[in-house]
XYZ file of C-alpha atoms in Angstrom:
243
model
C 13.316 75.766 77.613
C 14.139 72.320 76.235
C 16.932 71.652 78.754
C 14.436 71.964 81.608
C 13.803 68.230 81.142
C 17.469 67.269 81.273
C 17.873 64.057 83.315
C 14.226 63.989 84.407
C 13.001 60.390 84.726
C 9.805 59.677 82.814
C 7.709 56.508 83.082
C 5.585 56.122 79.968
C 2.991 53.476 79.091
C 1.798 52.689 75.591
C 5.188 53.540 74.085
C 5.067 50.941 71.328
C 3.668 53.287 68.705
C 1.449 56.232 67.878
C 1.204 58.894 70.562
C 3.447 56.995 72.984
C 6.351 56.668 70.565
C 6.067 60.326 69.593
C 6.120 61.359 73.269
C 9.148 59.163 73.976
C 11.124 60.606 71.068
C 10.229 64.213 71.926
C 11.142 63.918 75.597
C 14.361 62.065 74.809
C 15.338 64.908 72.487
C 14.846 67.230 75.460
C 17.208 65.192 77.631
C 14.730 63.179 79.699
C 15.433 59.596 80.723
C 12.704 57.195 79.611
C 11.169 54.052 81.065
C 8.979 52.324 78.487
C 6.693 50.411 80.819
C 4.351 47.628 79.831
C 3.024 46.137 76.668
C 3.645 42.599 75.530
C 4.609 43.513 71.968
C 8.346 43.561 72.582
C 9.121 44.188 68.918
C 7.180 47.473 68.926
C 8.743 48.586 72.206
C 12.198 47.805 70.863
C 11.523 49.904 67.761
C 10.753 52.831 70.027
C 13.849 52.099 72.101
C 15.982 52.079 68.941
C 14.765 55.585 68.175
C 16.040 56.665 71.611
C 19.302 54.718 71.599
C 21.655 57.597 70.859
C 19.719 60.242 72.743
C 19.147 59.232 76.335
C 19.414 56.591 79.041
C 16.334 54.400 78.988
C 14.783 51.173 80.225
C 12.434 48.863 78.333
C 10.178 46.922 80.693
C 7.678 44.839 78.701
C 4.901 43.097 80.558
C 1.240 42.898 81.435
C -0.060 46.267 82.587
C -3.165 44.599 83.991
C -1.020 42.732 86.550
C -0.748 44.873 89.721
C 2.477 43.114 90.716
C 4.055 44.049 87.384
C 3.091 47.696 87.946
C 4.704 47.736 91.393
C 7.817 45.978 90.135
C 8.143 48.367 87.189
C 7.978 51.470 89.368
C 10.374 49.976 91.927
C 12.849 49.014 89.220
C 12.657 52.528 87.802
C 13.446 54.067 91.178
C 16.270 51.610 91.800
C 17.879 52.149 88.380
C 17.657 55.948 88.250
C 17.438 56.643 91.994
C 14.412 58.845 91.355
C 11.214 59.280 89.374
C 9.846 62.616 88.204
C 7.097 62.131 85.639
C 4.390 59.553 84.940
C 2.533 59.546 81.623
C -0.456 57.196 81.471
C -0.868 56.798 77.733
C -1.742 53.129 77.136
C -5.341 52.532 76.133
C -7.732 50.578 73.950
C -10.853 51.579 72.079
C -14.058 49.880 70.942
C -16.416 50.908 68.154
C -19.518 48.769 68.687
C -23.306 49.164 68.982
C -24.382 49.426 72.611
C -26.714 46.417 72.339
C -23.777 44.245 71.238
C -21.347 45.289 73.967
C -20.518 42.358 76.244
C -19.571 42.386 79.897
C -16.129 41.226 78.763
C -15.864 44.310 76.521
C -16.885 46.546 79.405
C -14.473 44.983 81.882
C -11.533 45.133 79.438
C -11.918 48.800 78.567
C -12.559 49.929 82.124
C -9.563 47.895 83.289
C -7.034 49.152 80.731
C -8.262 52.715 80.262
C -9.106 53.616 83.853
C -8.101 51.056 86.478
C -4.565 50.381 85.195
C -3.510 54.062 85.187
C -5.232 54.490 88.560
C -3.205 51.632 90.086
C 0.031 52.646 88.384
C -0.360 56.172 89.723
C -0.830 54.809 93.247
C 2.451 52.918 92.851
C 4.223 56.028 91.582
C 3.006 58.573 94.144
C 5.510 57.694 96.929
C 8.406 58.234 94.505
C 6.929 61.361 92.920
C 6.596 62.935 96.370
C 10.400 63.005 96.530
C 10.751 64.878 93.228
C 10.906 68.647 92.903
C 9.214 68.484 89.488
C 6.655 65.716 89.945
C 4.070 65.585 87.183
C 1.370 63.119 86.115
C -0.138 63.361 82.638
C -3.116 61.223 81.679
C -3.952 60.844 78.002
C -7.730 60.917 77.981
C -9.956 61.648 74.976
C -12.572 64.083 73.728
C -15.072 61.318 74.494
C -14.458 62.131 78.157
C -16.628 65.196 77.458
C -19.003 63.940 74.804
C -20.741 60.650 74.182
C -20.263 59.444 70.629
C -22.430 56.803 69.009
C -20.938 53.299 69.000
C -18.509 54.216 71.789
C -20.488 53.813 74.995
C -17.877 51.806 76.912
C -14.886 53.732 75.569
C -16.615 56.956 76.587
C -17.387 55.568 80.048
C -13.764 54.541 80.593
C -12.394 57.950 79.607
C -15.012 59.770 81.712
C -13.775 57.657 84.636
C -10.152 58.536 83.930
C -10.913 62.244 83.731
C -12.894 62.119 86.971
C -10.122 60.666 89.080
C -7.581 62.901 87.347
C -9.441 65.990 88.553
C -9.674 64.653 92.088
C -5.994 63.705 92.124
C -4.984 67.160 90.897
C -6.876 68.823 93.737
C -5.560 66.411 96.344
C -1.864 66.495 95.446
C -1.379 70.101 94.374
C -0.344 71.009 97.931
C 2.239 68.202 97.748
C 3.816 69.833 94.680
C 2.610 67.174 92.249
C 1.017 68.575 89.109
C -1.671 66.412 87.486
C -2.924 67.105 83.954
C -5.157 65.519 81.339
C -4.861 65.790 77.580
C -8.061 64.965 75.699
C -7.255 64.539 72.019
C -9.701 63.783 69.255
C -8.924 62.462 65.808
C -5.259 61.478 66.208
C -3.947 59.480 63.264
C -2.564 56.392 64.997
C -2.485 52.669 64.258
C -5.546 52.274 66.500
C -7.507 54.698 64.325
C -6.224 53.106 61.123
C -7.666 49.789 62.282
C -10.939 51.175 63.617
C -11.541 53.559 60.716
C -9.598 52.412 57.630
C -11.604 54.895 55.548
C -9.850 57.847 57.197
C -6.735 59.542 55.836
C -4.191 61.767 57.627
C -5.454 64.959 55.980
C -6.993 67.283 58.573
C -6.246 64.931 61.462
C -4.020 65.450 64.487
C -0.639 63.755 64.262
C 0.955 62.012 67.271
C 3.828 64.485 67.222
C 1.386 67.311 67.951
C 0.257 65.577 71.145
C 3.909 65.070 72.089
C 4.451 68.820 71.773
C 1.577 69.437 74.196
C 3.098 66.985 76.679
C 6.379 68.875 76.404
C 4.522 72.158 76.968
C 3.053 70.884 80.239
C 6.439 69.679 81.466
C 8.467 72.680 80.337
C 6.041 75.269 81.729
C 5.655 73.926 85.212
C 4.734 76.797 87.519
C 2.111 78.218 89.817
C -0.302 78.841 86.950
C -1.743 75.371 86.437
C -3.489 74.139 83.311
C -5.705 71.250 84.371
C -6.624 69.952 80.938
C -6.101 70.559 77.242
C -8.767 69.431 74.795
C -7.333 68.955 71.303
C -9.707 69.082 68.339
C -8.805 68.248 64.782
C -9.689 70.379 61.780
C -13.104 69.677 60.253
C -13.872 67.486 63.243
C -16.654 64.936 63.182
C -17.897 62.712 66.000
C -16.230 59.368 65.408
C -13.542 58.312 67.857
C -10.339 59.448 69.482
């Protein structure tokens, strides 16, 4: 099954660490070609690229994901370099753990922009190229908060609800065009973002990024007429805290 991804071109955001790096490494092992799109921390992106160096052809395109012109340029460069594009994985995101009364309009705008609007716009840029692929797939990394509202996470929850909403609509609209659209809603993944937000947590009983990467691979390697719209991933001994 692993060679089903051989030479497939994958555009991935948020590849600098955590879930994104794990996805990049897994798909490269399966023969996919990677485009690590966006993020201004070039050092982190390069560390991911180094992990792929001997496995697959790849591009590293650092930049501001909130700039619509950068998104268009990144997709166009991908298509020009590889002459195709098969898979888009919207993984980049930010979180906020803050009492509702203290949330500012700047907080709200930032999370809605990065977690919902950026993947929305990037997907619009990618659709014309995906329509030419025989294995076109879009995977959005959402969160369990897209289904449940957790205390201290009002804006983060709103942004992931928004992402899940347009994901469902997109899946219905583009199924007849042979583009599969999925959402993965993980909870309790042990990433750098969680380490910062909840330094009291330890890896025991939590989901590891590599487990999410395996689910991404499952979606891509089992592409058929039986469509799984969404996978919700709970951790052991789960508690309501954050993604």
